[in-house]
PDB file of C-alpha atoms in Angstrom:
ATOM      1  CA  UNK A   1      86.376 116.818  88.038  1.00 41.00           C
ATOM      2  CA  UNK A   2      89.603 114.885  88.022  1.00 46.00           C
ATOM      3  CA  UNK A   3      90.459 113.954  91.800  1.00 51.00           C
ATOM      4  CA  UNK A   4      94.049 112.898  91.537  1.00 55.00           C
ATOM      5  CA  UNK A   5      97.217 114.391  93.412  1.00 60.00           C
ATOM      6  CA  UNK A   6     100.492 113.786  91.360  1.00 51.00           C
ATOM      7  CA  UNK A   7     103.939 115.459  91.860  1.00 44.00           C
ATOM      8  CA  UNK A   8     105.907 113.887  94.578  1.00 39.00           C
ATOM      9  CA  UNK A   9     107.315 110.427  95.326  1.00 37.00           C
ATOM     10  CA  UNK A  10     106.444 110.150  98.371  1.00 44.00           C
ATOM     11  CA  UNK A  11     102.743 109.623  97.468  1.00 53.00           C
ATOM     12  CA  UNK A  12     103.790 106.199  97.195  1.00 70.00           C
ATOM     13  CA  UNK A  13     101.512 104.046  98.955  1.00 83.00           C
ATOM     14  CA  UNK A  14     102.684 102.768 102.042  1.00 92.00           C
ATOM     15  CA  UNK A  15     103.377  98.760 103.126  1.00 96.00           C
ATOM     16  CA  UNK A  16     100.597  97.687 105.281  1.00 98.00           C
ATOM     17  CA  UNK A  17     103.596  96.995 108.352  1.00 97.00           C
ATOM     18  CA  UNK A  18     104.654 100.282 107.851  1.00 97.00           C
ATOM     19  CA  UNK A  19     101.243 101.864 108.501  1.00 98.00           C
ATOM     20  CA  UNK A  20     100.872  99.234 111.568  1.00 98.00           C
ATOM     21  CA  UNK A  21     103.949 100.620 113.081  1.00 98.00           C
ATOM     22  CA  UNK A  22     103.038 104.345 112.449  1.00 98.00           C
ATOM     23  CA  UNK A  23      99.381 103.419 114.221  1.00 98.00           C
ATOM     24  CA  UNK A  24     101.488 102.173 116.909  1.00 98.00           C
ATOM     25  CA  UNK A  25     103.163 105.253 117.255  1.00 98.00           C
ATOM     26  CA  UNK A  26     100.028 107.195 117.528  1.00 98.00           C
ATOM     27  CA  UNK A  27      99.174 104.936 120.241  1.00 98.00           C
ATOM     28  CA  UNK A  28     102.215 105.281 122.103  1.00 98.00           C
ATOM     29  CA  UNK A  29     101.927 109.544 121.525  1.00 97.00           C
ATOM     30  CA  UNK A  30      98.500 109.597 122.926  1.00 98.00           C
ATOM     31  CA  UNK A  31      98.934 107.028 126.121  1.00 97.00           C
ATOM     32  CA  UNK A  32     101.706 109.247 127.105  1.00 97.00           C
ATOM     33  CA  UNK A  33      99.132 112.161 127.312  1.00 97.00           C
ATOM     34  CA  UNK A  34      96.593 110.724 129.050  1.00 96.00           C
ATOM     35  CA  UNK A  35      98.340 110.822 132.520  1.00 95.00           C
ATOM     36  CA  UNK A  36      98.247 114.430 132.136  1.00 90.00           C
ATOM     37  CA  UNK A  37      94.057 114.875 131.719  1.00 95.00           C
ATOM     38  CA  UNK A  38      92.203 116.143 134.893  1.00 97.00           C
ATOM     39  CA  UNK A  39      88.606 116.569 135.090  1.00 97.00           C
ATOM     40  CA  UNK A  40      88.291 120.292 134.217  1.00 97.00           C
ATOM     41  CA  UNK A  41      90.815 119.248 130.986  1.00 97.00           C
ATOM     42  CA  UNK A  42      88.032 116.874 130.069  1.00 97.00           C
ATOM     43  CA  UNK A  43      85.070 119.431 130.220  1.00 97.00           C
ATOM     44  CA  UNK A  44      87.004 121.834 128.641  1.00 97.00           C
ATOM     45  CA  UNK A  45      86.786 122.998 124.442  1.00 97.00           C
ATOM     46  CA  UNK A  46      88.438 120.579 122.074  1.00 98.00           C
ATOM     47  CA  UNK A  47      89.644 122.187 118.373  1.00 96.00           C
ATOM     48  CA  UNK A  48      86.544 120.783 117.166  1.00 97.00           C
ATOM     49  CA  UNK A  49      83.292 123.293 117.179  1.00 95.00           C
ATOM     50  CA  UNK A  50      80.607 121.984 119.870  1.00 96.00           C
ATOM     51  CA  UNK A  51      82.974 119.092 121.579  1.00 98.00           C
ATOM     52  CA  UNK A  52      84.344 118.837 124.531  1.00 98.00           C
ATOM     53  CA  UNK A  53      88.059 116.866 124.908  1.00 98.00           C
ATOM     54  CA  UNK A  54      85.940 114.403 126.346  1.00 98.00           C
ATOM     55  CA  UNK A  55      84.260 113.642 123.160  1.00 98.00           C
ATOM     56  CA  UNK A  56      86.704 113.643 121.561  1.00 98.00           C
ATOM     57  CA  UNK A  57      88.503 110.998 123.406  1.00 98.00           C
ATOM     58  CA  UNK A  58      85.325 109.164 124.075  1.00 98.00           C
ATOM     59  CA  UNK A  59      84.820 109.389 120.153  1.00 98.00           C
ATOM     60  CA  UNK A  60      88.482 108.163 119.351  1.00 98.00           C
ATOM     61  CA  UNK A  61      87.846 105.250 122.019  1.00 98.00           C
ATOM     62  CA  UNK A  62      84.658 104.175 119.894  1.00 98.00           C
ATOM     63  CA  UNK A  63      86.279 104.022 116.260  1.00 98.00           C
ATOM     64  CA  UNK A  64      89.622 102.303 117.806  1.00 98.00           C
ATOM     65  CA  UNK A  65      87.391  99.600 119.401  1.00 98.00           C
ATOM     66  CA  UNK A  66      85.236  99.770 115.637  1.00 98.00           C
ATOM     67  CA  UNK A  67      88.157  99.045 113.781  1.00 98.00           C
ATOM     68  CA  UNK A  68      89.585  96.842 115.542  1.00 98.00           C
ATOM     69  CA  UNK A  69      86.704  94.361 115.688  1.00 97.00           C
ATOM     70  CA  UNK A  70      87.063  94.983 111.441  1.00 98.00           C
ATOM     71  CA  UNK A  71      90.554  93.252 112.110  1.00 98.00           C
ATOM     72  CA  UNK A  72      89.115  90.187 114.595  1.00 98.00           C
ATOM     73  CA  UNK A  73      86.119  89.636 112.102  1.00 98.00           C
ATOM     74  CA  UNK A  74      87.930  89.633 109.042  1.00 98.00           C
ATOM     75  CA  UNK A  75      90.291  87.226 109.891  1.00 98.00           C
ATOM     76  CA  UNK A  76      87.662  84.799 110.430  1.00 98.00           C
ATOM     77  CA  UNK A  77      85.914  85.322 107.197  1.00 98.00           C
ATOM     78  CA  UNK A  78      83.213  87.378 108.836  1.00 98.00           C
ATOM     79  CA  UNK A  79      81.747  90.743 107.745  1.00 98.00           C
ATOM     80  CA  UNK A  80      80.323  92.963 110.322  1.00 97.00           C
ATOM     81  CA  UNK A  81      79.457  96.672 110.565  1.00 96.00           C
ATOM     82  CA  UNK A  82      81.669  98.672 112.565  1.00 96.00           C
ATOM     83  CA  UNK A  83      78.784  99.974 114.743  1.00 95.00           C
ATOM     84  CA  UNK A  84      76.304  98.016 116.420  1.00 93.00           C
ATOM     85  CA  UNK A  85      72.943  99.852 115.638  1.00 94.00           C
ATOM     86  CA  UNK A  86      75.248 102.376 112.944  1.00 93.00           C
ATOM     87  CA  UNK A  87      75.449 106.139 112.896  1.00 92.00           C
ATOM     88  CA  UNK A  88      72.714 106.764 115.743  1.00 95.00           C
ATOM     89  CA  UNK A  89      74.560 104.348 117.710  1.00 95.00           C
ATOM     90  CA  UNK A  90      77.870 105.489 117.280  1.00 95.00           C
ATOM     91  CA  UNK A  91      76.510 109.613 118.496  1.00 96.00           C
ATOM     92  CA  UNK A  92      74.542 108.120 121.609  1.00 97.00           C
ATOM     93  CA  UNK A  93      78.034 106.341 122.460  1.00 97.00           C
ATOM     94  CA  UNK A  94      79.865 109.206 122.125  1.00 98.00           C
ATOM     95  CA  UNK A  95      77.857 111.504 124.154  1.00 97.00           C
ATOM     96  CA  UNK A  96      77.181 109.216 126.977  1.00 97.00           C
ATOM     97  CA  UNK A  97      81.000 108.469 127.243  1.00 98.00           C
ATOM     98  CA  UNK A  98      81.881 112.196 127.131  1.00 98.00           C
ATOM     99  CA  UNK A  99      79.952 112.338 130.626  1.00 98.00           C
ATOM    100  CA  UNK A 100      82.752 110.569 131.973  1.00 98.00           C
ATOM    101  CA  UNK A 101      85.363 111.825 134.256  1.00 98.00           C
ATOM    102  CA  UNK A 102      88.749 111.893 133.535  1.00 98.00           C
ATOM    103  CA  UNK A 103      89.361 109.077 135.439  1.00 98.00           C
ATOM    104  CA  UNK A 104      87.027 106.937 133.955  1.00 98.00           C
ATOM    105  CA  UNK A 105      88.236 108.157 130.365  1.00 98.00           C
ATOM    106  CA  UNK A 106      92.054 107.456 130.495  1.00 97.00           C
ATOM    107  CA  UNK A 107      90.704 104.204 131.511  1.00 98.00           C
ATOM    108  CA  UNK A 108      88.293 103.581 128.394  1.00 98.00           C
ATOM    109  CA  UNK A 109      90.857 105.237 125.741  1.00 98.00           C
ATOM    110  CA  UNK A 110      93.571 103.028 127.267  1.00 98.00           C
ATOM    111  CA  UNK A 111      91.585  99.802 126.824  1.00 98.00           C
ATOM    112  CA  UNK A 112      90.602 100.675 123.646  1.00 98.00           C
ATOM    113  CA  UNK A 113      94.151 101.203 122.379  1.00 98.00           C
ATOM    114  CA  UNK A 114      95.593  97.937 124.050  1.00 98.00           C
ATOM    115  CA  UNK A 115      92.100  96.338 121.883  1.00 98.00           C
ATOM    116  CA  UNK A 116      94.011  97.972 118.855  1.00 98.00           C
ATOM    117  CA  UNK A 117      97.370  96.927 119.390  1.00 98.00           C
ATOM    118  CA  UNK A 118      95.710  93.270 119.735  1.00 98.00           C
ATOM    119  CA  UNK A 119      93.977  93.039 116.906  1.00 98.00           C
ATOM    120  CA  UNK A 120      96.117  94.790 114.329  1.00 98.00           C
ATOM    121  CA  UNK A 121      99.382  92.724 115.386  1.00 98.00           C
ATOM    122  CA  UNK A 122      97.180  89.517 115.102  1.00 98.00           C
ATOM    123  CA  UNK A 123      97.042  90.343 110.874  1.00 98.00           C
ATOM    124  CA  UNK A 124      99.226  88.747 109.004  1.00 98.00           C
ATOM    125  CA  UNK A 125     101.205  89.601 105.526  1.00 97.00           C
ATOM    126  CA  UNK A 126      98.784  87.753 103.462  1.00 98.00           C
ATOM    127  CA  UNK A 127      96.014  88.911 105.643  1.00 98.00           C
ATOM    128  CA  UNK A 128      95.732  92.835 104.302  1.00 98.00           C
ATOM    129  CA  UNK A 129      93.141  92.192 101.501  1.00 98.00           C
ATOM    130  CA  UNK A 130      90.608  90.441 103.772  1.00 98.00           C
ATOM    131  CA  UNK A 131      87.218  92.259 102.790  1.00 98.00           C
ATOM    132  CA  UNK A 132      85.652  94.829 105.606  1.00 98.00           C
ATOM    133  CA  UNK A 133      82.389  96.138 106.132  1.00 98.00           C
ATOM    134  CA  UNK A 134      83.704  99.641 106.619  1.00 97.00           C
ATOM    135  CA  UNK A 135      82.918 101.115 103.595  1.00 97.00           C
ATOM    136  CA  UNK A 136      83.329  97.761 101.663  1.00 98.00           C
ATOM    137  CA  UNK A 137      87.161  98.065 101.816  1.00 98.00           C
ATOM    138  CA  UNK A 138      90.111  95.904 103.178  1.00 98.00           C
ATOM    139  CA  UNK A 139      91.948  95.460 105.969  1.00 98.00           C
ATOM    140  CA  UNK A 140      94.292  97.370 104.855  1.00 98.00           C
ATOM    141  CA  UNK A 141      91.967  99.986 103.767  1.00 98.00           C
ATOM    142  CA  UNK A 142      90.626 100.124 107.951  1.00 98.00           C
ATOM    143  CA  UNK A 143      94.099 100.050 109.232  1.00 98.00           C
ATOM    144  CA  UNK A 144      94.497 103.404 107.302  1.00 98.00           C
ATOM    145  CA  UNK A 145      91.132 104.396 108.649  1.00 98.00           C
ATOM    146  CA  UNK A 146      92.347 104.180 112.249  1.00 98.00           C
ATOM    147  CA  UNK A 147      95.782 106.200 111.535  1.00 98.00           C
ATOM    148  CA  UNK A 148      93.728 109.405 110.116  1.00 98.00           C
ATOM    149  CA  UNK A 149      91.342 108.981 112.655  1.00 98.00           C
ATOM    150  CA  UNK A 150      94.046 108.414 115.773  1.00 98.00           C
ATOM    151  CA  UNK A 151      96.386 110.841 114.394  1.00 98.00           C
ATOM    152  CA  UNK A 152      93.952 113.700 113.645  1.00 98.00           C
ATOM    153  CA  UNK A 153      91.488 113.476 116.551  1.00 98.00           C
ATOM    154  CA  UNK A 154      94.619 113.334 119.106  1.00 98.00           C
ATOM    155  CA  UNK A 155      95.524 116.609 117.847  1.00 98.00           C
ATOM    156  CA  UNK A 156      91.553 117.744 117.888  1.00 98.00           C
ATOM    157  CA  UNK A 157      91.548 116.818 121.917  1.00 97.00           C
ATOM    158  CA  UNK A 158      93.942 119.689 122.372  1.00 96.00           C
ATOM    159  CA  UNK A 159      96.432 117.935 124.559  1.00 95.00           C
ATOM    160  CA  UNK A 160      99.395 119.268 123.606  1.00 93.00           C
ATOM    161  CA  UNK A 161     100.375 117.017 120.432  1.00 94.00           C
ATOM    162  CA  UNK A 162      99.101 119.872 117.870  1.00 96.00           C
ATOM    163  CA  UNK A 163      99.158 119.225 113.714  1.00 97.00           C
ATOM    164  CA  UNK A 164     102.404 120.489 113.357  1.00 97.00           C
ATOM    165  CA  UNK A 165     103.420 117.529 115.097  1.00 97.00           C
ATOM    166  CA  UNK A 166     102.006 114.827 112.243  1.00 97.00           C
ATOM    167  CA  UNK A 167     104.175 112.614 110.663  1.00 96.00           C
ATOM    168  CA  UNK A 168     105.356 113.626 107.021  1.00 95.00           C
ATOM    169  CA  UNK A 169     104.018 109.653 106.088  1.00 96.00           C
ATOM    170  CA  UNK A 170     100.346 111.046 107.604  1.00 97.00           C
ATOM    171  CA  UNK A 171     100.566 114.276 106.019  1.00 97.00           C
ATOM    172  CA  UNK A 172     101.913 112.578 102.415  1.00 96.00           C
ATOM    173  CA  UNK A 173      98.831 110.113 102.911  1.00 97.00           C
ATOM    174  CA  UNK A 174      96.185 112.708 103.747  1.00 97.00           C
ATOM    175  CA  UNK A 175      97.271 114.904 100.858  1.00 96.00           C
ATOM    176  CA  UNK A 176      95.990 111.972  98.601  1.00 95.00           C
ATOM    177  CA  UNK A 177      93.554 110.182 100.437  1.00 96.00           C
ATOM    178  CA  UNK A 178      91.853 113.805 100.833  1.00 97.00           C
ATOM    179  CA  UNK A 179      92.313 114.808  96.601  1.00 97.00           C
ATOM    180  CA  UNK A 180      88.624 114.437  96.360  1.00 97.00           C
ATOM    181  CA  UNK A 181      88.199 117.408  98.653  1.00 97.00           C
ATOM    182  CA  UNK A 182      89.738 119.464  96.088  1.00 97.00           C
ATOM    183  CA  UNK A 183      87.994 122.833  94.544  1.00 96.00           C
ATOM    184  CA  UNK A 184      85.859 122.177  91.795  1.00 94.00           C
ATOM    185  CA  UNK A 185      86.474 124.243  88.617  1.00 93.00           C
ATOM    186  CA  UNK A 186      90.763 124.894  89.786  1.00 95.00           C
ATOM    187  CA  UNK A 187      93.976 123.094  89.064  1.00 97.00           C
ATOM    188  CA  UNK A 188      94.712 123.167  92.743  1.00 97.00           C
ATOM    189  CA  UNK A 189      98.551 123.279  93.304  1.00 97.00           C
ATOM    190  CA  UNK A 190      99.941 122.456  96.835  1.00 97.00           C
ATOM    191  CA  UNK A 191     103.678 123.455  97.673  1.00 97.00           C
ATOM    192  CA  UNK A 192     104.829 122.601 100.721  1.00 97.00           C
ATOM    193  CA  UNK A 193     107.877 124.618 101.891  1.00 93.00           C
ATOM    194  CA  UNK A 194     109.944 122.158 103.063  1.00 85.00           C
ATOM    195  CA  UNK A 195     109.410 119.636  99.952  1.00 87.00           C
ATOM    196  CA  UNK A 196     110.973 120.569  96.661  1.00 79.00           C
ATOM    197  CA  UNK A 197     107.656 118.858  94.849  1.00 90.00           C
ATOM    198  CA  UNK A 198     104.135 120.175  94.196  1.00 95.00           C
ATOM    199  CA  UNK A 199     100.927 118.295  93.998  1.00 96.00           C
ATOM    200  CA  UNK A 200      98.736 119.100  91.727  1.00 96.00           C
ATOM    201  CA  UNK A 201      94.926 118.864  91.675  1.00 97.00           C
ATOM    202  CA  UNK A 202      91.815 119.294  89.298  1.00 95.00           C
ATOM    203  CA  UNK A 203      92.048 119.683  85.420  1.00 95.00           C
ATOM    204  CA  UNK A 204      95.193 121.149  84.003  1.00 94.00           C
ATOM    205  CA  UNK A 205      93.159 123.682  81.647  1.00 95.00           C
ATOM    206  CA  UNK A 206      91.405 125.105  84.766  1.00 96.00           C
ATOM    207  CA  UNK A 207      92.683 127.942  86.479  1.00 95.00           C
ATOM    208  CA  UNK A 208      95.242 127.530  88.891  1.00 96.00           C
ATOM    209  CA  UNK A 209      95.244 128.081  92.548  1.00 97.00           C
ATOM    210  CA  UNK A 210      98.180 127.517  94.224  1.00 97.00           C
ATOM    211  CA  UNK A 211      98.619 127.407  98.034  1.00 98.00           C
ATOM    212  CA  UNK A 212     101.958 127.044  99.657  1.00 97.00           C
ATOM    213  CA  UNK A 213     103.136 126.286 103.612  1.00 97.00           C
ATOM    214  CA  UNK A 214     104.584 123.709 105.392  1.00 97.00           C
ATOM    215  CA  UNK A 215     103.557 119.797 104.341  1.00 97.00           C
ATOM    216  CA  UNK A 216     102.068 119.459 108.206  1.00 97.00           C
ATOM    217  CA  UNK A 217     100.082 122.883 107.686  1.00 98.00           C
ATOM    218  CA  UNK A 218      98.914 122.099 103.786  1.00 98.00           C
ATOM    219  CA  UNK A 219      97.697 118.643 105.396  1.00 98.00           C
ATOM    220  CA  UNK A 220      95.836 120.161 108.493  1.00 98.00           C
ATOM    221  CA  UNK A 221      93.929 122.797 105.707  1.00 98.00           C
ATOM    222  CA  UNK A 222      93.084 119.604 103.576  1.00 98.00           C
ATOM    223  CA  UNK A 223      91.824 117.701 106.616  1.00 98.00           C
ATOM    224  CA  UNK A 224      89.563 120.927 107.592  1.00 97.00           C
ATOM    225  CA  UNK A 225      91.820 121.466 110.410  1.00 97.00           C
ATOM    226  CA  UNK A 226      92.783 125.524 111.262  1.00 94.00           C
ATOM    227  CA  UNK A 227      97.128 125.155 109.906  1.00 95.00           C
ATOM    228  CA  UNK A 228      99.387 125.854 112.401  1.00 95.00           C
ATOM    229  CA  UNK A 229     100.471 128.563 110.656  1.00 96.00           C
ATOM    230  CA  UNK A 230      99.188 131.331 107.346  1.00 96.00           C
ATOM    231  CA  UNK A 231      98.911 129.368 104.031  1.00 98.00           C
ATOM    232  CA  UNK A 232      99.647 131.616 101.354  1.00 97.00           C
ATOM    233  CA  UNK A 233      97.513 131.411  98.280  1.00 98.00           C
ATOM    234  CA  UNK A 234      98.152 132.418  94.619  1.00 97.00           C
ATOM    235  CA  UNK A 235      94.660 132.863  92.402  1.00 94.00           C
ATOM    236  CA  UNK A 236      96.523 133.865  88.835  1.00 85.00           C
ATOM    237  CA  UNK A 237      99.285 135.478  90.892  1.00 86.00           C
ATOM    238  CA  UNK A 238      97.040 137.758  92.856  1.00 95.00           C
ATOM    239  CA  UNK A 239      97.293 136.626  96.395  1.00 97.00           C
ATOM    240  CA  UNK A 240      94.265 135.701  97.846  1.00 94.00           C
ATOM    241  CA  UNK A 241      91.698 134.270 100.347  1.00 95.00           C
ATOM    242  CA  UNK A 242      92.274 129.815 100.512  1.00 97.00           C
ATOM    243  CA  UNK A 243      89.370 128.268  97.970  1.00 96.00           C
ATOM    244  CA  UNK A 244      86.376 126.713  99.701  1.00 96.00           C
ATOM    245  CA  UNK A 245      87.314 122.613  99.709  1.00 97.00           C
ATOM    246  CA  UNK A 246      84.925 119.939  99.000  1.00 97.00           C
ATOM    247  CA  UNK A 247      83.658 117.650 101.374  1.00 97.00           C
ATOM    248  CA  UNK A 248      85.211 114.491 103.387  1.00 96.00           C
ATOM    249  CA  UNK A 249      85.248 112.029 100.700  1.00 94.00           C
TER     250      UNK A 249
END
């Protein structure tokens, strides 16, 4: 299967600063939420099935800190995984920080962010293809990393800062970042409503399947996330039930 998304200009990669700033962003979107979490806000269901908001947040504390110590070690030449003790590790960590109060977890998610801001501003312009450990990958690669993972799990904790809120530079990234995730055997065509592009998806002799919505919704459906509001979808010009995706890549 051909995993590529083509069609639109603004699936131009974006400069390393520019992503920075955009993280910083999502920083600044979440701390301004946090004042607003009580205890029975932290206990309560977040948009993701079987978590709390609190594991959420306690889950988008870990992978800010995990990232972030990608940044420290890379500029000094060092590789190191972004979990101590890996996947195990990183589930026991989130479950024994979603026990926290809400208290304790503004506390934890703000630290963790401030550890972000730190590290991130601390790499330089010739700094961006340092090697990671995540997933063998760059600094530049992790920066994007924390983005997804900041941007989509702040709407996931339910806090009022919903997918319809992502930036169009997210949703444009996600949309190619997430072209693996594609339906196999379909030229997949996305049109978002308020873009005069499509992307396109998948072998061009396959049949096509085109789904059209906004660029926020089209992104949420791509990331797995319910859109904000009905995609339409074409199967040869018979509307139709969205196509099954393909997992996370």
């Amino acid at each position: 299967m051909t995993h590529h998304a083509a069609g639109t200009p603004a699936s131009a990669p974006l400069a390393a600063e520019a992503v920075r700033d955009a993280v910083e962003a999502g920083h600044a979107r979440l701390r301004a939420l946090l004042p607003g979490l009580t205890d029975a806000a932290v206990r309560g269901p977040s948009a993701l099935p079987d978590w709390s908001r609190a594991h959420v947040l306690a889950h988008i504390e870990g992978i800010g800190r995990a990232m972030a110590r990608q940044a420290r070690y890379a500029l000094r030449g060092e590789l190191i995984e972004p979990y101590d003790g890996g996947f195990p590790a990183r589930t026991a960590a989130i479950e024994e920080g979603a026990r926290r109060d809400a208290a304790a977890l503004r506390t934890a998610v703000g630290d963790a962010l401030a550890e972000a801001s730190a590290a991130w501003a601390a790499v330089g312009p010739d700094d961006w293809s340092r090697p990671v450990r995540y997933r063998d990958g760059t600094l530049r690669d992790a920066l994007l990393a924390w983005w997804r993972e900041l941007v989509i799990h702040t709407s996931d904790a339910d806090l009022g800062h919903g997918t319809d809120q992502w930036p169009p530079e997210l949703c444009h990234h996600l949309l190619s970042h997430l072209a693996p995730r594609a339906p196999e055997g379909v030229r997949l065509v996305l049109e978002p409503a308020d873009e005069a592009a499509a992307l396109r998806y998948g072998p061009a002799d396959a049949p096509v399947v085109t789904v059209r919505g906004p660029l926020t919704a089209l992104a949420a459906w791509l990331a797995g996330r319910a859109p904000h509001t009905p995609l339409g979808c074409l199967r040869a010009g018979v509307a139709g039930p969205l196509p099954e995706l393909r997992p996370w890549p």
